[in-house]
Coordinates of C-alpha atoms in Angstrom, one line a residue:
Chain A
X1124 CA 29.7 5.4 -25.8
X1125 CA 32.2 4.7 -23.2
X1126 CA 30.8 4.2 -19.7
X1127 CA 33.4 5.1 -16.9
X1128 CA 33.0 6.0 -13.4
X1129 CA 33.4 9.8 -14.4
X1130 CA 30.7 9.8 -16.8
X1131 CA 28.7 7.8 -14.9
X1132 CA 28.4 10.6 -12.3
X1133 CA 28.6 13.4 -14.2
X1134 CA 25.3 12.3 -17.1
X1135 CA 23.6 10.9 -13.2
X1136 CA 23.9 14.8 -11.6
X1137 CA 23.1 16.1 -14.6
X1138 CA 19.6 14.3 -15.0
X1139 CA 19.2 14.8 -11.3
X1140 CA 20.1 18.8 -12.2
X1141 CA 17.9 19.4 -14.5
X1142 CA 15.1 16.6 -15.0
X1143 CA 12.7 19.8 -16.4
X1144 CA 14.9 20.0 -19.9
X1145 CA 13.9 16.0 -20.7
X1146 CA 10.5 16.9 -20.2
X1147 CA 10.7 20.1 -21.9
X1148 CA 12.7 19.0 -25.0
X1149 CA 9.8 15.7 -25.3
X1150 CA 7.3 18.3 -24.8
X1151 CA 8.1 20.0 -28.1
X1152 CA 7.9 17.4 -30.2
X1153 CA 4.2 15.7 -31.2
X1154 CA 4.3 13.0 -29.3
X1155 CA 1.6 10.4 -27.5
X1156 CA 2.1 9.2 -24.3
X1157 CA 1.0 5.8 -23.1
X1158 CA 1.9 4.7 -19.3
X1159 CA 3.1 1.2 -18.9
X1160 CA 3.2 0.4 -15.1
X1161 CA 3.8 -3.1 -15.2
X1162 CA 4.3 -6.0 -12.9
X1163 CA 8.0 -7.2 -13.7
X1164 CA 9.2 -8.6 -10.5
X1165 CA 6.4 -9.7 -8.2
X1166 CA 3.2 -11.6 -9.0
X1167 CA 2.8 -11.4 -12.6
X1168 CA 7.1 -12.2 -13.5
X1169 CA 5.9 -15.2 -16.1
X1170 CA 4.4 -12.9 -18.0
X1171 CA 5.6 -9.1 -18.1
X1172 CA 8.9 -9.1 -19.6
X1173 CA 7.3 -11.2 -23.0
X1174 CA 4.1 -8.8 -23.3
X1175 CA 6.1 -5.5 -22.5
X1176 CA 9.0 -6.4 -24.9
X1177 CA 6.3 -7.3 -27.4
X1178 CA 4.3 -4.0 -27.2
X1179 CA 7.8 -2.1 -27.3
X1180 CA 9.2 -3.8 -30.8
X1181 CA 5.1 -2.9 -32.0
X1182 CA 5.6 0.7 -30.6
X1183 CA 9.0 1.1 -32.8
X1184 CA 7.5 -0.1 -35.6
X1185 CA 4.4 2.2 -35.3
X1186 CA 7.2 4.9 -35.0
X1187 CA 9.7 4.1 -37.6
X1188 CA 6.9 3.8 -40.0
X1189 CA 5.6 7.7 -39.6
X1190 CA 4.1 7.4 -36.3
X1191 CA 0.6 8.1 -36.0
X1192 CA -0.3 11.2 -38.5
X1193 CA 3.4 12.3 -37.3
X1194 CA 2.6 12.0 -33.6
X1195 CA 5.5 9.5 -31.9
X1196 CA 4.4 7.5 -29.2
X1197 CA 6.0 7.2 -26.3
X1198 CA 6.2 4.3 -24.0
X1199 CA 6.8 4.6 -20.3
X1200 CA 7.3 1.1 -19.1
X1201 CA 8.1 0.8 -15.6
X1202 CA 8.0 -1.3 -12.3
X1203 CA 5.1 -0.9 -10.2
X1204 CA 5.2 -4.6 -8.1
X1205 CA 1.8 -5.5 -8.4
X1206 CA 1.7 -2.5 -5.3
X1207 CA -0.7 -0.3 -5.1
X1208 CA 1.0 2.6 -3.6
X1209 CA 3.2 2.4 -6.4
X1210 CA 1.1 2.0 -9.0
X1211 CA -1.3 4.7 -8.0
X1212 CA 2.0 6.8 -8.1
X1213 CA 2.7 5.8 -11.2
X1214 CA -0.8 6.6 -12.9
X1215 CA -0.3 9.8 -11.3
X1216 CA 2.7 10.6 -12.7
X1217 CA 1.4 9.3 -15.7
X1218 CA -1.8 11.9 -15.4
X1219 CA 0.7 15.4 -14.8
X1220 CA 2.5 13.9 -18.0
X1221 CA -0.1 13.8 -20.0
X1222 CA 0.0 10.3 -20.6
X1223 CA -3.5 9.1 -22.8
X1224 CA -3.4 5.0 -21.8
X1225 CA -2.4 3.4 -19.5
X1226 CA -1.7 -0.2 -19.2
X1227 CA -1.3 -1.8 -15.6
X1228 CA -1.6 -5.6 -16.8
X1229 CA -2.3 -6.8 -13.2
X1230 CA -5.7 -7.4 -12.1
X1231 CA -5.4 -5.6 -8.5
X1232 CA -4.0 -2.6 -9.8
X1233 CA -6.9 -2.5 -12.8
X1234 CA -8.9 -3.0 -10.1
X1235 CA -7.9 -0.2 -8.0
X1236 CA -7.6 2.2 -10.6
X1237 CA -11.1 1.9 -12.2
X1238 CA -12.9 4.9 -9.9
X1239 CA -9.5 6.6 -11.0
X1240 CA -9.6 6.2 -14.9
X1241 CA -13.4 6.8 -15.0
X1242 CA -13.3 10.2 -12.8
X1243 CA -10.0 11.7 -14.8
X1244 CA -10.8 10.1 -18.6
X1245 CA -7.5 8.0 -19.1
X1246 CA -8.3 5.2 -20.9
X1247 CA -7.0 1.9 -19.3
X1248 CA -6.0 -1.7 -21.0
X1249 CA -7.0 -4.5 -19.0
X1250 CA -5.5 -7.7 -21.5
X1251 CA -6.0 -10.7 -19.7
X1252 CA -7.0 -9.5 -16.3
X1253 CA -8.9 -6.3 -14.8
X1254 CA -12.7 -7.1 -14.6
X1255 CA -14.9 -9.0 -16.4
X1256 CA -17.9 -6.5 -16.1
X1257 CA -15.8 -3.6 -18.0
X1258 CA -16.7 -5.1 -20.7
X1259 CA -19.9 -3.2 -20.7
X1260 CA -18.6 -0.6 -22.4
X1261 CA -21.7 1.9 -21.3
X1262 CA -20.9 1.8 -17.6
X1263 CA -16.9 1.8 -18.3
X1264 CA -16.4 3.5 -21.2
X1265 CA -12.9 4.3 -20.5
X1266 CA -12.0 0.2 -19.4
X1267 CA -10.6 -1.4 -22.6
X1268 CA -10.6 -5.4 -21.9
X1269 CA -8.9 -5.8 -25.4
X1270 CA -8.1 -9.6 -24.7
X1271 CA -11.4 -12.1 -23.9
X1272 CA -12.1 -11.6 -20.4
X1273 CA -12.7 -14.3 -17.7
X1274 CA -16.2 -14.7 -18.6
X1275 CA -15.6 -14.9 -22.5
X1276 CA -13.2 -17.5 -21.7
X1277 CA -14.9 -19.5 -19.9
X1278 CA -18.1 -19.0 -22.4
X1279 CA -15.5 -20.1 -25.4
X1280 CA -14.3 -23.0 -23.9
X1281 CA -17.9 -24.5 -23.0
X1282 CA -18.2 -23.6 -26.7
X1283 CA -15.4 -25.3 -28.1
X1284 CA -16.7 -28.7 -25.9
X1285 CA -20.2 -28.2 -27.6
X1286 CA -18.3 -28.0 -30.6
X1287 CA -16.3 -31.2 -30.3
X1288 CA -18.9 -33.4 -28.6
X1289 CA -22.3 -31.9 -29.9
X1290 CA -24.3 -33.0 -27.1
X1291 CA -23.3 -31.8 -23.6
X1292 CA -25.5 -33.6 -21.5
X1293 CA -24.6 -35.3 -18.3
X1294 CA -21.5 -34.6 -19.2
X1295 CA -18.5 -33.5 -16.1
X1296 CA -16.7 -30.3 -16.6
X1297 CA -14.1 -30.1 -14.3
X1298 CA -13.0 -26.7 -14.0
X1299 CA -9.6 -26.2 -11.4
X1300 CA -8.7 -22.5 -10.6
X1301 CA -7.1 -20.5 -8.1
X1302 CA -9.4 -19.9 -5.3
X1303 CA -9.0 -15.7 -5.4
X1304 CA -11.5 -13.6 -7.0
X1305 CA -10.9 -13.4 -10.2
X1306 CA -9.7 -17.8 -10.4
X1307 CA -14.1 -17.5 -8.6
X1308 CA -14.8 -14.8 -11.6
X1309 CA -16.4 -17.6 -13.8
X1310 CA -18.4 -19.6 -12.0
X1311 CA -21.8 -17.9 -12.1
X1312 CA -20.9 -17.9 -16.0
X1313 CA -20.1 -21.9 -15.8
X1314 CA -23.1 -22.2 -13.5
X1315 CA -25.5 -20.3 -16.0
X1316 CA -24.1 -22.4 -18.6
X1317 CA -24.5 -26.0 -17.2
X1318 CA -28.5 -24.9 -16.5
X1319 CA -29.1 -23.6 -20.2
X1320 CA -26.8 -26.6 -22.5
X1321 CA -28.6 -29.2 -19.1
X1322 CA -24.9 -30.3 -19.0
X1323 CA -25.7 -32.3 -15.9
X1324 CA -23.7 -31.6 -13.1
X1325 CA -20.6 -29.5 -13.5
X1326 CA -17.8 -30.1 -11.1
X1327 CA -15.9 -27.2 -9.6
X1328 CA -12.5 -28.1 -8.0
X1329 CA -11.3 -24.8 -6.1
X1330 CA -7.7 -24.8 -5.8
X1331 CA -5.5 -23.6 -2.9
X1332 CA -2.4 -24.4 -4.6
X1333 CA -1.0 -22.8 -7.5
X1334 CA 0.9 -25.2 -8.3
X1335 CA -1.5 -27.5 -8.9
X1336 CA -3.0 -25.6 -11.1
X1337 CA -0.3 -25.2 -13.5
X1338 CA 0.1 -28.7 -13.3
X1339 CA -3.4 -29.2 -14.7
X1340 CA -2.6 -27.2 -17.4
X1341 CA 0.1 -29.0 -18.7
Chain B
X587 CA 23.6 23.7 20.0
X588 CA 19.8 23.9 18.5
X589 CA 17.9 22.2 21.2
X590 CA 18.5 24.9 23.8
X591 CA 18.1 23.9 27.8
X592 CA 19.8 26.7 29.5
X593 CA 16.8 29.1 31.2
X594 CA 14.6 26.5 31.3
X595 CA 13.3 26.0 34.9
X596 CA 10.3 23.5 35.8
X597 CA 8.7 24.8 38.9
X598 CA 5.4 22.7 38.1
X599 CA 5.0 19.0 37.3
X600 CA 3.1 19.2 35.1
X601 CA 5.7 21.9 32.8
X602 CA 7.9 18.9 33.6
X603 CA 5.8 16.4 32.0
X604 CA 4.8 18.1 29.1
X605 CA 5.3 16.4 25.3
X606 CA 7.7 18.8 24.2
X607 CA 9.4 20.4 26.8
X608 CA 12.2 21.8 25.0
X609 CA 11.2 25.1 22.8
X610 CA 12.7 24.2 19.4
X611 CA 11.2 20.5 19.4
X612 CA 7.7 22.8 19.8
X613 CA 8.9 24.7 16.9
X614 CA 10.0 21.8 15.5
X615 CA 6.3 20.1 15.5
X616 CA 4.9 23.5 14.8
X617 CA 6.2 24.2 11.7
X618 CA 5.7 20.7 10.6
X619 CA 2.2 20.9 11.1
X620 CA 2.2 24.0 9.5
X621 CA 3.7 22.2 6.2
X622 CA 1.6 19.8 6.2
X623 CA -1.6 21.6 6.7
X624 CA 0.0 24.2 3.7
X625 CA 1.0 21.3 1.4
X626 CA -1.5 20.7 -1.0
X627 CA -0.9 25.3 -1.6
X628 CA 2.7 24.3 -1.4
X629 CA 3.5 21.2 -3.6
X630 CA 2.2 19.5 -7.2
X631 CA -0.8 17.5 -6.7
X632 CA 1.6 14.4 -8.0
X633 CA 3.0 14.6 -4.5
X634 CA 0.1 15.7 -2.6
X635 CA -1.5 12.9 -4.2
X636 CA 0.7 9.6 -4.5
X637 CA 3.4 10.6 -1.6
X638 CA 1.8 12.2 1.0
X639 CA -1.7 11.2 1.3
X640 CA -0.1 7.3 1.6
X641 CA 2.3 8.3 3.7
X642 CA -0.3 9.8 6.3
X643 CA -2.5 6.9 6.5
X644 CA -0.1 4.2 6.5
X645 CA 1.8 6.5 9.3
X646 CA -1.9 6.0 10.7
X647 CA -2.0 1.9 10.6
X648 CA 2.0 2.1 11.9
X649 CA 1.3 4.2 14.6
X650 CA -1.7 1.3 15.6
X651 CA 0.7 -1.5 15.3
X652 CA 3.8 -0.1 17.1
X653 CA 1.7 0.3 20.3
X654 CA 1.0 -3.1 19.7
X655 CA 4.9 -4.3 19.2
X656 CA 6.7 -1.4 20.0
X657 CA 4.7 -0.4 23.8
X658 CA 2.5 -3.5 24.3
X659 CA 5.4 -5.7 23.3
X660 CA 2.9 -8.3 21.5
X661 CA 4.3 -9.0 17.7
X662 CA 1.0 -9.0 15.1
X663 CA 1.8 -10.4 11.5
X664 CA -1.9 -9.8 10.8
X665 CA -2.3 -6.4 11.1
X666 CA -3.3 -6.1 7.1
X667 CA -6.9 -8.1 7.8
X668 CA -7.3 -5.5 10.4
X669 CA -7.5 -3.0 8.0
X670 CA -9.2 -5.3 5.9
X671 CA -12.1 -5.4 8.7
X672 CA -12.7 -1.5 9.3
X673 CA -12.7 -0.9 5.5
X674 CA -15.1 -3.5 4.9
X675 CA -17.1 -2.6 8.1
X676 CA -16.9 0.6 7.0
X677 CA -17.6 1.2 3.5
X678 CA -21.0 -1.8 4.3
X679 CA -21.9 0.7 6.8
X680 CA -21.7 4.1 4.9
X681 CA -23.9 1.6 1.7
X682 CA -26.2 1.2 4.7
X683 CA -26.9 5.0 5.0
X684 CA -24.7 5.5 7.8
X685 CA -22.9 9.1 7.8
X686 CA -19.0 8.4 7.7
X687 CA -18.1 9.5 10.8
X688 CA -19.7 7.0 12.9
X689 CA -19.1 4.3 10.0
X690 CA -15.5 4.8 10.6
X691 CA -16.0 4.1 14.1
X692 CA -18.2 1.3 13.5
X693 CA -15.6 -0.1 11.1
X694 CA -12.8 0.2 14.4
X695 CA -15.2 -1.4 16.7
X696 CA -15.4 -4.3 14.2
X697 CA -11.7 -4.5 14.4
X698 CA -11.4 -3.9 17.8
X699 CA -14.2 -6.7 18.7
X700 CA -12.0 -9.3 16.0
X701 CA -8.8 -8.0 16.9
X702 CA -9.3 -8.9 20.8
X703 CA -10.5 -12.7 20.0
X704 CA -7.3 -13.3 18.5
X705 CA -5.3 -11.2 20.9
X706 CA -6.8 -13.7 23.2
X707 CA -3.7 -15.8 22.1
X708 CA -1.5 -13.6 23.5
X709 CA -2.9 -14.2 26.7
X710 CA -1.4 -18.4 26.5
X711 CA 1.5 -18.0 23.7
X712 CA 4.7 -15.8 23.2
X713 CA 6.6 -14.2 20.5
X714 CA 6.8 -16.4 17.6
X715 CA 4.0 -18.7 18.7
X716 CA 1.7 -15.8 18.7
X717 CA 3.2 -14.5 15.3
X718 CA 1.8 -17.6 14.2
X719 CA -1.5 -16.6 15.6
X720 CA -2.2 -13.2 14.1
X721 CA -0.7 -14.9 11.1
X722 CA -3.4 -17.5 11.0
X723 CA -6.0 -13.8 11.6
X724 CA -4.7 -13.0 8.5
X725 CA -5.8 -16.2 6.3
X726 CA -9.3 -16.4 8.3
X727 CA -9.9 -12.9 7.8
X728 CA -8.6 -13.4 4.4
X729 CA -10.7 -16.4 3.6
X730 CA -13.6 -15.1 5.2
X731 CA -13.7 -11.7 3.1
X732 CA -13.5 -13.2 -0.4
X733 CA -15.4 -16.3 0.4
X734 CA -19.0 -14.4 1.5
X735 CA -20.0 -12.4 -1.8
X736 CA -22.0 -10.3 1.2
X737 CA -18.8 -8.8 2.0
X738 CA -16.9 -8.8 -0.7
X739 CA -19.3 -7.7 -3.2
X740 CA -20.2 -10.7 -5.1
X741 CA -18.2 -12.3 -8.1
X742 CA -15.8 -9.1 -8.8
X743 CA -15.3 -8.9 -5.4
X744 CA -15.2 -5.4 -5.8
X745 CA -17.3 -2.5 -3.5
X746 CA -17.0 0.7 -4.8
X747 CA -17.0 3.1 -2.2
X748 CA -20.2 5.8 -2.2
X749 CA -19.5 9.3 -1.9
X750 CA -19.1 10.5 1.5
X751 CA -19.3 13.6 3.4
X752 CA -16.9 14.0 6.9
X753 CA -18.2 17.1 9.4
X754 CA -20.5 18.1 6.4
X755 CA -17.6 18.4 3.5
X756 CA -17.9 16.1 0.9
X757 CA -14.8 13.7 0.7
X758 CA -13.9 14.0 -2.5
X759 CA -11.0 15.0 -4.8
X760 CA -7.3 15.7 -3.6
X761 CA -7.6 18.5 -1.0
X762 CA -10.5 16.6 1.5
X763 CA -9.0 13.3 0.9
X764 CA -5.4 14.8 2.2
X765 CA -7.4 16.9 5.4
X766 CA -9.4 13.7 6.4
X767 CA -6.0 11.4 6.6
X768 CA -4.7 14.2 8.1
X769 CA -7.0 14.9 10.5
X770 CA -7.2 11.3 11.7
X771 CA -3.4 10.8 11.8
X772 CA -3.1 13.8 13.4
X773 CA -5.9 12.7 16.3
X774 CA -4.1 9.0 16.6
X775 CA -1.1 10.4 17.1
X776 CA -1.9 12.8 20.2
X777 CA -3.4 9.7 21.5
X778 CA -0.3 7.8 21.4
X779 CA 2.1 10.3 22.5
X780 CA -0.7 10.8 24.8
X781 CA -0.4 6.8 26.5
X782 CA 3.3 7.0 27.1
X783 CA 2.6 9.0 30.0
X784 CA -0.1 7.4 31.2
X785 CA -0.8 4.2 33.7
X786 CA -1.9 2.8 30.4
X787 CA 1.3 3.0 28.5
X788 CA 3.6 2.6 31.9
X789 CA 1.3 -0.8 32.2
X790 CA 1.8 -2.1 29.2
X791 CA 5.8 -1.0 29.3
X792 CA 5.9 -3.2 32.7
X793 CA 3.5 -6.2 30.2
X794 CA 6.4 -5.8 27.5
X795 CA 9.4 -6.2 29.5
X796 CA 8.5 -9.0 31.0
X797 CA 5.0 -10.4 31.4
X798 CA 4.8 -12.2 34.8
X799 CA 7.3 -9.8 36.3
X800 CA 4.5 -7.2 35.8
X801 CA 2.2 -9.7 37.2
X802 CA 3.8 -9.4 40.4
X803 CA 4.0 -5.8 40.8
X804 CA 1.0 -5.4 40.1
X805 CA -0.4 -4.9 36.6
X806 CA -3.3 -7.1 35.6
X807 CA -1.6 -9.0 32.6
X808 CA -5.0 -10.1 31.2
X809 CA -6.2 -6.9 31.1
X810 CA -3.8 -4.8 29.3
X811 CA -2.6 -7.3 26.9
X812 CA -6.1 -7.4 25.7
X813 CA -6.4 -3.6 26.1
X814 CA -3.5 -3.3 24.0
X815 CA -5.3 -5.5 21.0
X816 CA -8.3 -3.9 21.7
X817 CA -7.0 -0.4 21.0
X818 CA -4.6 -1.3 18.6
X819 CA -7.1 -2.6 16.3
X820 CA -9.5 -0.3 16.6
X821 CA -7.1 2.4 15.5
X822 CA -5.8 -0.3 12.5
X823 CA -9.8 -0.4 12.1
X824 CA -10.2 3.8 11.4
X825 CA -7.3 3.8 9.5
X826 CA -8.7 0.6 7.1
X827 CA -11.6 2.9 6.8
X828 CA -9.6 6.2 5.8
X829 CA -7.4 4.3 3.0
X830 CA -10.6 2.7 1.6
X831 CA -12.7 6.0 1.7
X832 CA -9.5 8.7 0.8
X833 CA -7.5 7.1 -0.9
X834 CA -8.0 3.6 -2.5
X835 CA -12.2 4.4 -3.6
X836 CA -13.0 0.9 -4.0
X837 CA -11.8 -1.7 -1.9
X838 CA -11.0 -5.7 -2.8
X839 CA -9.8 -8.5 -1.1
X840 CA -6.4 -8.6 -2.5
X841 CA -5.5 -5.0 -1.3
X842 CA -5.3 -6.6 2.3
X843 CA -3.2 -9.6 1.7
X844 CA -0.5 -10.2 3.9
X845 CA 1.8 -7.7 2.0
X846 CA 0.0 -5.1 3.6
X847 CA 0.8 -6.7 7.1
X848 CA 4.2 -7.4 6.3
X849 CA 5.0 -4.0 5.1
X850 CA 3.8 -2.8 8.5
X851 CA 6.0 -4.9 10.6
X852 CA 8.4 -3.6 8.4
X853 CA 7.5 0.2 9.1
X854 CA 6.9 -0.2 12.4
X855 CA 10.8 -2.5 13.2
X856 CA 12.7 0.3 10.9
X857 CA 10.9 2.8 11.9
X858 CA 11.7 2.0 16.0
X859 CA 10.0 -0.1 17.9
X860 CA 7.8 2.1 20.6
X861 CA 8.6 5.3 18.7
X862 CA 5.8 7.6 17.5
X863 CA 8.2 9.6 15.4
X864 CA 9.4 6.0 14.4
X865 CA 6.5 5.0 12.9
X866 CA 6.6 8.1 10.2
X867 CA 10.1 8.0 9.4
X868 CA 9.8 3.8 8.9
X869 CA 6.4 4.7 6.6
X870 CA 8.1 6.6 4.6
X871 CA 11.0 4.4 4.0
X872 CA 9.2 1.9 3.3
X873 CA 6.3 3.4 0.8
X874 CA 9.1 5.7 -0.9
X875 CA 12.3 3.7 -1.4
X876 CA 11.1 1.7 -4.3
X877 CA 9.1 4.5 -6.1
X878 CA 12.2 6.7 -5.7
X879 CA 15.0 4.2 -6.5
X880 CA 12.7 2.9 -9.4
X881 CA 12.7 6.3 -11.1
X882 CA 15.8 7.0 -10.4
X883 CA 17.2 4.4 -11.5
X884 CA 14.9 5.4 -14.7
X885 CA 16.1 8.7 -15.1
X886 CA 19.5 7.4 -14.7
X887 CA 19.6 5.1 -17.9
X888 CA 17.3 7.7 -19.7
X889 CA 19.7 10.3 -19.1
X890 CA 22.9 8.4 -20.6
X891 CA 20.9 6.4 -23.1
X892 CA 21.6 3.4 -22.0
X893 CA 19.6 -0.1 -23.3
X894 CA 19.4 -1.7 -20.1
X895 CA 16.1 -4.3 -20.4
X896 CA 13.6 -3.6 -18.2
X897 CA 13.7 -6.8 -16.6
X898 CA 17.3 -5.3 -15.4
X899 CA 16.2 -1.6 -14.5
X900 CA 13.4 -2.8 -12.4
X901 CA 14.9 -5.4 -10.3
X902 CA 18.3 -3.1 -9.6
X903 CA 16.0 -1.1 -7.0
X904 CA 14.6 -3.9 -5.7
X905 CA 18.2 -5.2 -4.8
X906 CA 19.1 -1.3 -3.7
X907 CA 16.0 -1.8 -1.4
X908 CA 17.1 -4.5 0.1
X909 CA 20.3 -2.9 0.8
X910 CA 18.9 0.4 2.0
X911 CA 16.9 -1.5 5.0
X912 CA 20.1 -4.1 5.7
X913 CA 22.1 -0.9 5.8
X914 CA 19.6 1.1 8.3
X915 CA 19.3 -1.6 10.2
X916 CA 23.1 -2.6 11.0
X917 CA 23.4 1.5 11.7
X918 CA 21.4 1.4 13.8
X919 CA 19.5 -1.6 15.1
X920 CA 16.8 0.3 17.0
X921 CA 15.7 1.8 14.1
X922 CA 15.3 5.3 11.5
X923 CA 13.7 7.7 15.1
X924 CA 16.8 6.3 16.9
X925 CA 18.8 7.7 14.6
X926 CA 17.5 11.3 14.5
X927 CA 18.1 10.5 18.5
X928 CA 21.4 10.4 18.2
X929 CA 21.6 13.6 16.1
X930 CA 19.7 15.3 18.5
X931 CA 21.6 13.6 21.8
X932 CA 24.4 14.9 19.9
X933 CA 23.0 18.8 19.6
X934 CA 21.5 18.7 23.1
X935 CA 25.1 18.7 24.5
X936 CA 27.5 20.1 22.0
X937 CA 30.1 21.2 22.4
X938 CA 30.1 19.6 25.7
X939 CA 30.0 15.9 24.4
X940 CA 31.2 14.4 28.0
X941 CA 28.0 15.4 29.2
X942 CA 25.9 13.4 26.6
X943 CA 23.5 10.7 28.7

């Protein structure tokens, strides 16, 4: 499509004057709506673009194979910039458009949306983010932590060490973390495990500088 | 033209001093108030919940900050922390069984007590140094909230706001939350409007212009600087408690970080320092410009069938947003309220331009 100023302005005006027609057209088809307001611009930029690209590729694949029972999946990807008013606006808009799933990919946004999704019965995916206690499906039936959460991640790490070293008695394990609520989330699990496995003293490093954490990871 | 002054003869000082002496202004205020009260019936739920409600809450907070920054000339970069104290204070009070009306005031008092301590720095330092002192407050409060499990609510650091009632009506659902926020916002607005025409407002203005000059003409700067911090922090605390109960419903420390403080300072500066109307304009621009621009770019891209990458699609609104703020400040450095005021002044004397003040 050749894009010059005239056609751009005409199409812009057309979009602005009849937003209803587009909704109407898509409402005619058999679609399942997923809302994916994610943080493309502020904090989670190191992962969002790739994560979102993967999601959209998979959804395209599913759609091209005929969708789910003839239903096509429509993914509404937008940016919430890790900002609560914007995320809540995106959530309310998705709810109005009949989205069945929301994937904010941000811990603060997921925490703020939990009361709303429980009330509105909209599924929320919290992959690698969100709150760990949402793993209890009886208490949080509409929050779906698809990936290991902060607690299981810590548990798996300790379990791996145990498989490698057989006995963790007296061993020191250093945990370098970012000093935010989600950075401190694994601490109680690590403390419990250190008593349970008698792994001696577990040294816990608090880290106020995110760069240090990254350097430690490398 | 519209703002007709012909035939207005004030025969008493009270008439001259009223908030809106011109009938057109009064009509406009009443119209806007009626529209705001009737909004739940007029606008779609989406606009009520995700535009009007946050606008009313952020405006309340911006009004409180504007009293301090525009009214008394004391810069404050820790207003998000002030709101955090109000939010946490009132939510913990509600959880302890205190009725919401009192918990809100309690949250305000907690904010005011802590705010006045850090405001004490204003007695010694000014300008950028005060900015640093208030920035320190932001970080100290953030640290205390997230490191005291009793306040933050344990490792998950999220506290659910329990169901509360305001004057006997349960604050749940879309309408009651909006009306509670609107009542608080109106009360604060009327208070701030009235501050401007009392001795308190005049003393704050004297402190703003030059504190030692104020001292010379007999204004106790010690008292009025602390009073400005006390009042502003109290309003911030109340706004924080409304923010928690009516909007967030679950509070965690990351909701009140420096970003919120910067956002509020931006609202006050873009809206217009010292202007009540400006707080509302500023809140609207800073809150909604990113959302509207994002939706606009999104729908334009969809409508044209352009396959631009999501990265570009989410960064173009940011660039436009920045350009918008710079553009407005270049157009009128005194803020959005001044733009409205220029318009009003133009119509006030139209068609006799030579009579413009």
